[in-house]
């Protein structure tokens, strides 16, 4: 277990370092930040002074080390737009993104768990076919388009739910459905196939022979084991939702991290973009790491030696 | 599961998309950017006020939606073809090398894959969108950077098992050079896999491009893209429902068709999977 832990931590660290390298390289590709910061009529001396102040006159490896040191203290510079530390700006918006991701995950599970179980139990029947159709559509309909359709039907036409902003629990419904839409397909299929395997196994047969009610057999005994592969996916999709709700946040004017980063891209606000990319990468790595380590807790059969 | 028929509908849909991409300008009813303010916001022909001149209606500038969808197919397909060829080519080359040579080559390539896969695609896209000039080239670059790992990982796995097979051992013993083994003996054996991945990737490239263009970070006007059309239509969602439904249907249909065809190809090439 400890060797495994060390290896996974090491892999995570390498991944974060890789992300840092990519961000650093991209920053250099972006061109001279000095030109953006100084007025048009700045003199050569102004440029040189600014470069020195920003440390841009030093050799690249030194610049990289400085960048690393700042990154580890969460210092990505000041936002050009807001004149505030870039990372702090994003962390302020993290609760909104977290809330949306949790709601999206909850929606996905509310739909995927019953559908997955029912389509395994009633294999080949209409529930199964419905689940299969939903899975196909789920993968082909981009979440942001689902979002637009939800706004069209439920907000504009029927006026049941609000479409924009974050003012109360009702505002959370439509974006959560749009965000949770995509993983439903994969989650349902995974749960269905692991349920099918388990419903065939001896201990389920024993349970039935012993006269346990079918409901108990399926929902208490079969689902508990069938949910292990699903748990893996939950982590991956949750990480993706946390770090990738950009388009959905824009569609619903949700004041989260993703929308701030998109705004920053348009404003050429590079510190915020950098901080956003690294924040996403770190969240992604950490969540995946936690998921991997939690296998052993969920299923004692998978303890890493 | 009994459905092993060839997905005819998918082939027809994909054929239509390709036809629009290649020959769209010849049969589109209007120029994609032809402005007719007098006709603006015409609904589709089956609604009152609609006309067959504009079968799927017009947008706020009176541009024909059907013609714009046809024009958008060209952009989607162009991006998809380049992106698939490049990510497939790079990914396959790295995957084959990693699988065949093993050792340090494999270690380096595998770490690269790990790093790339631990950075979520959309934030990475944001980073490059902030750095590169927007347009087709940028979209293709971002997609290639995101998707090469797909190919590399799967091809590497296949080559690892192929490498131990007798015909490769025999070739090596017979003194065939490494490049020759890679090109003549390994590549043909992963072509099926590549074809399946490429077909499946077509759909996700279209969705990815649409997302970027929707945000305004991908294809730029006056070039027409389905994602860009959705972004335009979003501002008129209360008055013109067809502006956001029609381009979305185009995206969904192309993606669905490529997924179904990809699944069918995979099952056809790999009979073992048919049983599940």
XYZ file of C-alpha atoms in Angstrom:
581
model
C 0.000 0.000 0.000
C 2.740 2.449 0.927
C 4.729 1.784 -2.245
C 1.581 2.321 -4.243
C 0.828 5.540 -2.397
C 4.313 6.866 -3.075
C 4.105 5.954 -6.748
C 0.731 7.656 -7.171
C 1.917 10.776 -5.325
C 4.973 10.900 -7.548
C 2.853 10.553 -10.685
C 0.583 13.325 -9.495
C 3.536 15.575 -8.804
C 4.977 14.911 -12.265
C 1.630 15.761 -13.826
C 1.358 19.049 -11.971
C 4.938 19.880 -12.923
C 4.067 19.094 -16.547
C 1.135 21.469 -16.349
C 3.433 24.145 -14.931
C 5.870 23.672 -17.813
C 3.069 23.951 -20.365
C 1.745 27.116 -18.755
C 5.218 28.630 -18.616
C 5.902 27.842 -22.271
C 2.513 29.202 -23.301
C 3.251 32.389 -21.409
C 6.463 32.860 -23.387
C 4.600 32.136 -26.626
C 2.095 34.831 -25.736
C 4.640 37.459 -26.647
C 6.003 40.361 -24.701
C 3.819 41.116 -21.678
C 5.606 44.439 -21.328
C 3.979 45.705 -24.517
C 0.578 45.037 -22.952
C 1.421 46.722 -19.677
C 3.024 49.921 -20.927
C 1.352 52.793 -22.762
C 1.826 52.969 -26.532
C 4.273 55.839 -26.381
C 6.629 54.272 -23.807
C 10.322 54.758 -24.487
C 13.016 52.102 -24.912
C 14.212 52.830 -21.367
C 10.728 52.316 -19.968
C 10.620 48.936 -21.666
C 14.009 47.937 -20.306
C 13.078 49.087 -16.806
C 9.788 47.207 -16.895
C 11.509 44.073 -18.156
C 13.998 44.236 -15.359
C 11.245 44.817 -12.804
C 9.398 41.750 -14.077
C 12.589 39.699 -14.211
C 12.241 39.167 -17.957
C 15.873 40.094 -18.579
C 17.113 37.020 -16.751
C 17.929 33.712 -18.458
C 14.970 31.433 -19.163
C 15.835 28.664 -16.669
C 16.077 31.283 -13.908
C 12.750 32.723 -14.999
C 11.265 29.252 -14.838
C 12.536 28.692 -11.308
C 11.132 32.034 -10.235
C 7.853 31.086 -11.876
C 7.853 27.770 -10.000
C 8.572 29.449 -6.687
C 5.730 31.900 -7.234
C 3.412 29.134 -8.395
C 3.952 27.114 -5.247
C 2.965 30.098 -3.158
C -0.087 30.556 -5.384
C 1.284 33.772 -6.805
C 0.424 34.139 -10.496
C 0.613 37.892 -10.532
C -2.117 40.478 -10.606
C -5.083 40.327 -12.897
C -4.728 43.034 -15.550
C -8.484 43.619 -15.466
C -9.188 43.629 -11.750
C -5.855 44.708 -10.235
C -6.099 41.903 -7.688
C -4.119 38.656 -7.223
C -5.248 36.258 -9.964
C -5.464 33.118 -7.850
C -7.441 34.856 -5.101
C -9.968 36.051 -7.685
C -10.513 32.485 -8.849
C -10.612 30.933 -5.382
C -13.352 33.391 -4.545
C -15.394 31.854 -7.326
C -14.557 28.257 -6.516
C -17.579 27.703 -4.209
C -19.947 28.525 -7.085
C -18.192 26.036 -9.349
C -18.083 23.421 -6.602
C -21.785 23.852 -5.940
C -22.587 23.441 -9.628
C -20.358 20.377 -9.991
C -21.932 18.688 -6.950
C -25.414 19.423 -8.230
C -24.480 18.139 -11.688
C -23.076 14.959 -10.186
C -26.192 14.505 -8.060
C -28.391 14.839 -11.139
C -26.271 12.374 -13.103
C -26.454 9.785 -10.305
C -30.182 10.293 -9.722
C -30.752 9.393 -13.336
C -27.974 6.869 -13.922
C -28.373 4.618 -10.867
C -32.066 3.710 -11.312
C -31.656 3.504 -15.091
C -28.551 1.331 -14.874
C -30.071 -1.038 -12.323
C -33.425 -1.295 -14.066
C -31.897 -1.876 -17.482
C -29.849 -4.766 -16.083
C -32.799 -6.270 -14.207
C -35.163 -5.851 -17.162
C -32.562 -6.591 -19.770
C -33.865 -6.277 -23.325
C -37.160 -4.779 -22.198
C -38.319 -1.227 -22.816
C -36.413 0.282 -19.854
C -33.220 -1.178 -21.251
C -33.956 0.191 -24.691
C -34.846 3.605 -23.287
C -31.581 3.668 -21.354
C -29.658 2.752 -24.481
C -31.311 5.518 -26.479
C -30.595 8.028 -23.726
C -26.979 6.907 -23.667
C -26.598 7.432 -27.403
C -28.241 10.841 -27.268
C -26.273 11.784 -24.187
C -23.013 11.346 -25.999
C -24.141 13.130 -29.150
C -25.813 16.189 -27.619
C -23.214 18.646 -26.337
C -24.031 19.829 -22.808
C -24.136 23.467 -23.797
C -26.732 22.734 -26.440
C -28.787 20.791 -23.910
C -28.457 23.902 -21.761
C -29.779 26.132 -24.540
C -32.720 23.780 -25.120
C -33.496 23.733 -21.389
C -33.497 27.519 -21.361
C -35.731 27.591 -24.427
C -38.329 25.168 -23.090
C -38.259 25.463 -19.312
C -37.221 29.074 -18.844
C -38.504 30.957 -21.896
C -41.580 28.956 -22.909
C -42.905 27.464 -19.696
C -41.180 29.940 -17.369
C -40.824 27.265 -14.710
C -37.203 27.860 -13.841
C -34.803 30.792 -13.963
C -32.138 30.626 -16.648
C -29.375 32.988 -15.596
C -27.316 33.776 -12.547
C -26.927 32.291 -9.087
C -29.531 33.612 -6.713
C -31.062 30.559 -5.109
C -31.479 26.801 -5.309
C -33.845 27.096 -8.289
C -31.124 28.792 -10.302
C -29.029 25.708 -9.848
C -31.432 23.294 -11.530
C -30.950 23.994 -15.233
C -27.153 24.347 -15.228
C -26.860 21.197 -13.110
C -28.958 19.206 -15.568
C -26.924 20.525 -18.505
C -23.637 19.723 -16.767
C -24.740 16.321 -15.479
C -26.232 15.321 -18.814
C -23.083 14.000 -20.426
C -21.848 11.486 -17.795
C -25.291 9.882 -17.464
C -24.700 7.819 -20.588
C -21.411 6.281 -19.526
C -22.508 5.813 -15.905
C -25.685 4.002 -16.907
C -23.859 1.656 -19.263
C -21.152 0.875 -16.715
C -23.615 0.161 -13.942
C -25.726 -1.964 -16.269
C -22.857 -4.206 -17.287
C -21.482 -4.656 -13.762
C -25.018 -5.383 -12.486
C -25.432 -8.013 -15.176
C -22.218 -9.714 -14.055
C -23.169 -9.671 -10.414
C -26.783 -10.768 -10.816
C -25.283 -13.937 -12.258
C -23.054 -14.657 -9.273
C -23.437 -17.319 -6.589
C -24.071 -15.108 -3.614
C -27.014 -13.455 -5.359
C -28.419 -16.862 -6.220
C -27.933 -17.906 -2.587
C -29.755 -14.817 -1.430
C -32.662 -15.596 -3.694
C -32.767 -19.241 -2.656
C -32.836 -18.156 0.958
C -35.999 -16.315 0.108
C -34.802 -12.734 0.449
C -37.187 -10.346 -1.270
C -36.018 -9.491 -4.807
C -35.912 -5.818 -3.900
C -33.422 -6.481 -1.092
C -31.313 -8.712 -3.311
C -31.044 -6.098 -6.035
C -30.801 -2.837 -4.156
C -28.938 -4.007 -1.037
C -26.683 -6.806 -2.172
C -26.163 -6.521 -5.911
C -25.956 -2.753 -6.188
C -23.389 -2.476 -3.419
C -20.861 -4.495 -5.383
C -21.920 -3.315 -8.806
C -21.307 0.268 -7.768
C -17.524 -0.173 -7.464
C -16.736 0.533 -11.144
C -19.226 3.394 -11.005
C -17.350 4.925 -8.076
C -14.237 5.193 -10.251
C -16.143 7.057 -12.903
C -17.749 9.380 -10.384
C -14.323 10.681 -9.442
C -13.199 11.195 -13.009
C -16.390 12.945 -14.052
C -16.480 15.033 -10.909
C -12.941 16.207 -11.615
C -13.956 17.011 -15.168
C -17.012 18.950 -14.034
C -14.982 20.953 -11.547
C -12.334 21.817 -14.075
C -14.375 21.893 -17.228
C -17.693 23.608 -16.695
C -16.543 26.527 -18.841
C -19.166 26.441 -21.557
C -22.040 25.591 -19.205
C -21.065 28.433 -16.890
C -21.081 30.821 -19.821
C -24.456 29.588 -21.110
C -26.121 30.099 -17.731
C -24.126 33.177 -16.679
C -22.973 31.174 -13.641
C -20.412 33.187 -11.655
C -17.852 30.387 -11.360
C -14.188 29.800 -12.140
C -14.817 28.711 -15.733
C -16.625 31.842 -16.740
C -13.976 34.014 -15.132
C -11.302 32.239 -17.158
C -13.256 32.633 -20.409
C -13.678 36.343 -19.690
C -9.963 36.545 -18.966
C -9.129 34.923 -22.305
C -11.106 37.620 -24.098
C -9.501 40.365 -22.055
C -6.022 38.884 -22.655
C -5.777 38.769 -18.863
C -3.012 36.212 -18.862
C -2.362 35.828 -15.107
C -5.980 34.795 -14.563
C -5.890 32.320 -17.467
C -2.698 30.755 -16.099
C -4.032 30.528 -12.587
C -7.258 28.995 -13.911
C -5.491 26.326 -15.945
C -3.265 25.346 -13.032
C -6.139 25.354 -10.570
C -8.041 22.978 -12.871
C -5.039 20.727 -13.330
C -4.357 20.527 -9.594
C -8.008 19.802 -8.798
C -8.065 17.153 -11.517
C -4.902 15.450 -10.236
C -5.935 15.585 -6.576
C -9.459 14.279 -7.157
C -8.156 11.429 -9.297
C -5.577 10.593 -6.658
C -8.217 10.516 -3.923
C -10.404 8.289 -6.065
C -7.573 5.830 -6.681
C -6.730 5.686 -3.005
C -10.334 5.228 -1.980
C -10.757 1.999 -3.960
C -9.330 0.043 -1.088
C -11.881 1.560 1.242
C -14.824 0.879 -1.021
C -13.782 -2.610 -1.976
C -11.405 -4.462 0.348
C -10.592 -6.908 -2.470
C -8.621 -4.173 -4.213
C -5.946 -3.446 -1.643
C -2.704 -2.545 -3.289
C 0.151 -4.690 -2.042
C -27.480 -8.115 -28.868
C -28.720 -8.755 -32.327
C -28.065 -5.489 -34.100
C -25.115 -6.228 -36.310
C -26.529 -4.663 -39.410
C -24.469 -1.976 -41.013
C -25.733 1.370 -39.723
C -27.119 2.616 -43.034
C -28.676 5.751 -41.610
C -25.374 6.765 -40.034
C -23.584 6.301 -43.341
C -26.210 8.400 -45.119
C -25.946 11.187 -42.520
C -22.153 11.222 -42.649
C -22.292 11.074 -46.454
C -24.573 14.120 -46.471
C -22.273 16.030 -44.126
C -19.292 15.226 -46.342
C -21.249 16.169 -49.460
C -22.165 19.537 -47.925
C -18.533 20.075 -47.033
C -17.246 19.299 -50.513
C -19.993 20.567 -52.776
C -22.167 22.712 -50.486
C -21.781 26.004 -52.351
C -23.216 24.425 -55.518
C -26.511 23.329 -54.081
C -27.061 25.631 -51.100
C -30.151 27.769 -51.829
C -28.410 30.994 -50.769
C -24.996 32.431 -50.055
C -24.188 31.683 -46.411
C -23.476 35.343 -45.664
C -26.135 36.858 -47.938
C -27.934 39.477 -45.866
C -31.627 40.187 -46.484
C -32.854 42.403 -43.690
C -36.408 42.418 -45.048
C -36.528 38.659 -44.495
C -34.964 38.648 -41.048
C -36.304 36.203 -38.453
C -38.422 34.249 -40.934
C -39.553 31.034 -39.204
C -39.114 27.592 -40.817
C -41.432 26.869 -43.742
C -43.992 24.803 -41.825
C -44.792 27.656 -39.457
C -47.037 30.537 -40.435
C -44.967 33.282 -41.999
C -42.365 30.794 -43.226
C -41.573 30.166 -46.873
C -39.819 27.498 -48.890
C -37.303 30.101 -50.008
C -35.858 29.754 -46.513
C -36.775 26.180 -45.506
C -35.269 26.362 -42.012
C -35.891 30.049 -41.519
C -33.526 33.014 -41.313
C -31.517 34.713 -38.590
C -31.528 38.301 -37.368
C -29.817 39.502 -40.549
C -32.093 37.525 -42.853
C -29.386 34.963 -43.634
C -30.675 31.543 -44.642
C -30.226 28.994 -41.830
C -30.113 25.971 -44.129
C -27.393 27.530 -46.277
C -25.425 28.457 -43.180
C -25.684 24.933 -41.808
C -24.404 23.631 -45.139
C -21.532 26.118 -45.029
C -20.829 25.194 -41.402
C -20.403 21.567 -42.434
C -17.416 22.600 -44.499
C -15.654 24.150 -41.503
C -16.524 21.243 -39.210
C -15.294 18.657 -41.678
C -12.124 20.577 -42.534
C -11.213 20.916 -38.878
C -12.115 17.285 -38.204
C -10.092 15.904 -41.122
C -6.923 17.819 -40.261
C -7.299 17.228 -36.542
C -7.913 13.512 -36.944
C -5.105 13.013 -39.447
C -2.598 14.864 -37.264
C -3.589 13.501 -33.864
C -3.986 10.010 -35.303
C -0.646 10.193 -37.107
C 1.309 11.600 -34.180
C -0.439 9.422 -31.622
C -0.018 6.249 -33.652
C 3.650 6.927 -34.391
C 4.409 7.527 -30.714
C 2.259 4.606 -29.600
C 3.902 2.176 -32.003
C 7.385 3.352 -31.035
C 6.640 3.125 -27.327
C 5.185 -0.350 -27.667
C 7.868 -1.717 -29.931
C 11.061 -0.249 -28.496
C 10.026 -0.359 -24.837
C 12.637 0.776 -22.283
C 13.506 4.426 -22.135
C 11.471 5.325 -25.243
C 8.394 3.780 -23.701
C 9.056 5.427 -20.349
C 9.347 8.904 -21.856
C 6.310 8.545 -24.111
C 4.204 6.998 -21.358
C 5.050 9.826 -18.969
C 4.110 12.344 -21.674
C 0.777 10.587 -22.062
C 0.233 10.623 -18.287
C 0.986 14.324 -18.059
C -1.194 15.205 -21.004
C -4.062 13.138 -19.655
C -3.864 14.682 -16.224
C -4.539 18.126 -17.628
C -8.209 18.500 -18.449
C -8.801 19.395 -22.091
C -10.909 22.510 -21.811
C -8.641 24.547 -19.523
C -5.757 23.603 -21.795
C -7.817 24.864 -24.716
C -8.393 28.137 -22.832
C -4.651 28.517 -22.353
C -3.933 28.077 -26.038
C -6.881 30.233 -27.037
C -5.306 33.014 -24.996
C -1.971 32.584 -26.746
C -2.633 31.641 -30.364
C -4.515 33.718 -32.933
C -8.068 32.333 -33.179
C -9.295 30.420 -36.203
C -9.145 26.995 -37.787
C -5.423 26.562 -37.139
C -5.807 27.158 -33.428
C -8.779 24.826 -33.113
C -6.873 22.078 -34.917
C -3.794 22.598 -32.735
C -5.837 22.352 -29.549
C -7.627 19.212 -30.691
C -4.386 17.526 -31.741
C -2.809 18.344 -28.369
C -5.798 16.894 -26.574
C -6.446 13.778 -28.602
C -3.070 12.335 -29.569
C -2.964 10.515 -26.221
C -6.094 8.582 -27.186
C -4.320 7.020 -30.123
C -0.947 6.685 -28.454
C -2.302 4.864 -25.407
C -4.432 2.367 -27.285
C -1.949 1.698 -30.083
C 0.834 1.209 -27.528
C -1.216 -1.442 -25.783
C -1.895 -3.269 -29.025
C 1.720 -3.195 -30.144
C 2.861 -4.511 -26.761
C 0.943 -7.707 -27.429
C 1.718 -7.837 -31.159
C 5.425 -7.560 -30.425
C 5.451 -10.964 -28.767
C 3.721 -12.672 -31.677
C 5.614 -15.127 -33.834
C 5.545 -13.205 -37.104
C 7.320 -10.265 -35.503
C 9.886 -12.517 -33.819
C 10.492 -14.293 -37.120
C 10.931 -10.991 -38.923
C 13.413 -9.853 -36.305
C 15.376 -13.101 -36.423
C 15.416 -12.918 -40.223
C 17.225 -9.595 -39.854
C 14.473 -7.220 -40.920
C 15.381 -3.723 -39.741
C 13.365 -2.004 -37.019
C 11.919 0.757 -39.211
C 10.826 -1.912 -41.677
C 9.146 -3.969 -38.951
C 7.359 -0.875 -37.697
C 6.091 0.138 -41.110
C 5.525 -3.163 -42.869
C 4.449 -5.444 -40.049
C 3.141 -3.462 -37.106
C 1.337 -0.546 -38.740
C -0.998 -2.666 -40.895
C -2.017 -4.557 -37.773
C -3.160 -1.449 -35.927
C -4.962 0.111 -38.910
C -8.330 -1.307 -37.874
C -7.977 0.202 -34.439
C -6.957 3.520 -35.952
C -9.980 3.529 -38.224
C -12.331 2.877 -35.317
C -10.729 5.607 -33.200
C -10.815 8.070 -36.090
C -14.502 7.428 -36.722
C -15.344 7.874 -33.051
C -13.154 10.959 -32.871
C -15.027 12.625 -35.715
C -18.047 13.116 -33.480
C -16.132 14.406 -30.520
C -14.092 16.797 -32.674
C -17.304 18.308 -34.006
C -18.637 18.803 -30.481
C -15.310 20.202 -29.259
C -15.051 22.656 -32.141
C -18.670 23.705 -31.678
C -17.990 24.387 -27.984
C -14.948 26.539 -28.710
C -16.706 28.425 -31.486
C -19.752 28.895 -29.274
C -17.522 30.596 -26.708
C -16.168 32.799 -29.495
C -12.691 31.288 -29.141
C -12.759 28.994 -32.155
C -13.840 29.702 -35.709
C -14.262 33.442 -36.198
C -16.897 35.221 -38.321
C -17.336 35.717 -41.245
C -16.528 31.993 -41.397
C -19.652 30.054 -40.550
C -19.582 27.381 -37.841
C -22.364 25.513 -36.096
C -21.107 26.589 -32.679
C -20.929 30.201 -33.819
C -24.511 29.979 -35.117
C -25.641 28.754 -31.690
C -23.856 31.683 -30.058
C -25.613 34.144 -32.414
C -28.958 32.474 -31.836
C -28.586 32.518 -28.078
C -29.238 36.253 -27.989
C -32.583 35.762 -29.732
C -33.682 32.692 -27.827
C -36.925 34.372 -26.772
C -38.086 35.208 -30.292
C -36.556 32.660 -32.662
C -36.325 29.101 -31.395
C -35.057 27.798 -34.736
C -31.779 29.671 -34.405
C -30.623 27.437 -31.569
C -32.349 24.197 -32.505
C -31.303 23.766 -36.159
C -27.496 24.029 -35.826
C -27.691 21.856 -32.697
C -29.511 19.168 -34.640
C -26.744 19.271 -37.241
C -24.145 18.772 -34.500
C -26.114 15.994 -32.836
C -26.828 14.146 -36.080
C -23.177 14.152 -37.213
C -21.939 13.104 -33.814
C -24.551 10.376 -33.359
C -23.824 9.015 -36.828
C -20.093 8.859 -36.263
C -20.533 7.210 -32.844
C -22.853 4.541 -34.223
C -20.608 3.857 -37.200
C -17.554 3.729 -34.946
C -19.219 1.253 -32.587
C -20.257 -0.911 -35.505
C -16.752 -0.870 -36.993
C -15.255 -1.822 -33.636
C -17.586 -4.780 -33.227
C -16.998 -5.845 -36.802
C -13.223 -5.776 -36.519
C -13.200 -7.389 -33.130
C -15.581 -10.356 -33.040
C -14.810 -11.006 -29.378
C -16.650 -7.864 -28.385
C -19.792 -8.933 -30.214
C -20.647 -11.282 -27.386
C -21.002 -8.592 -24.757
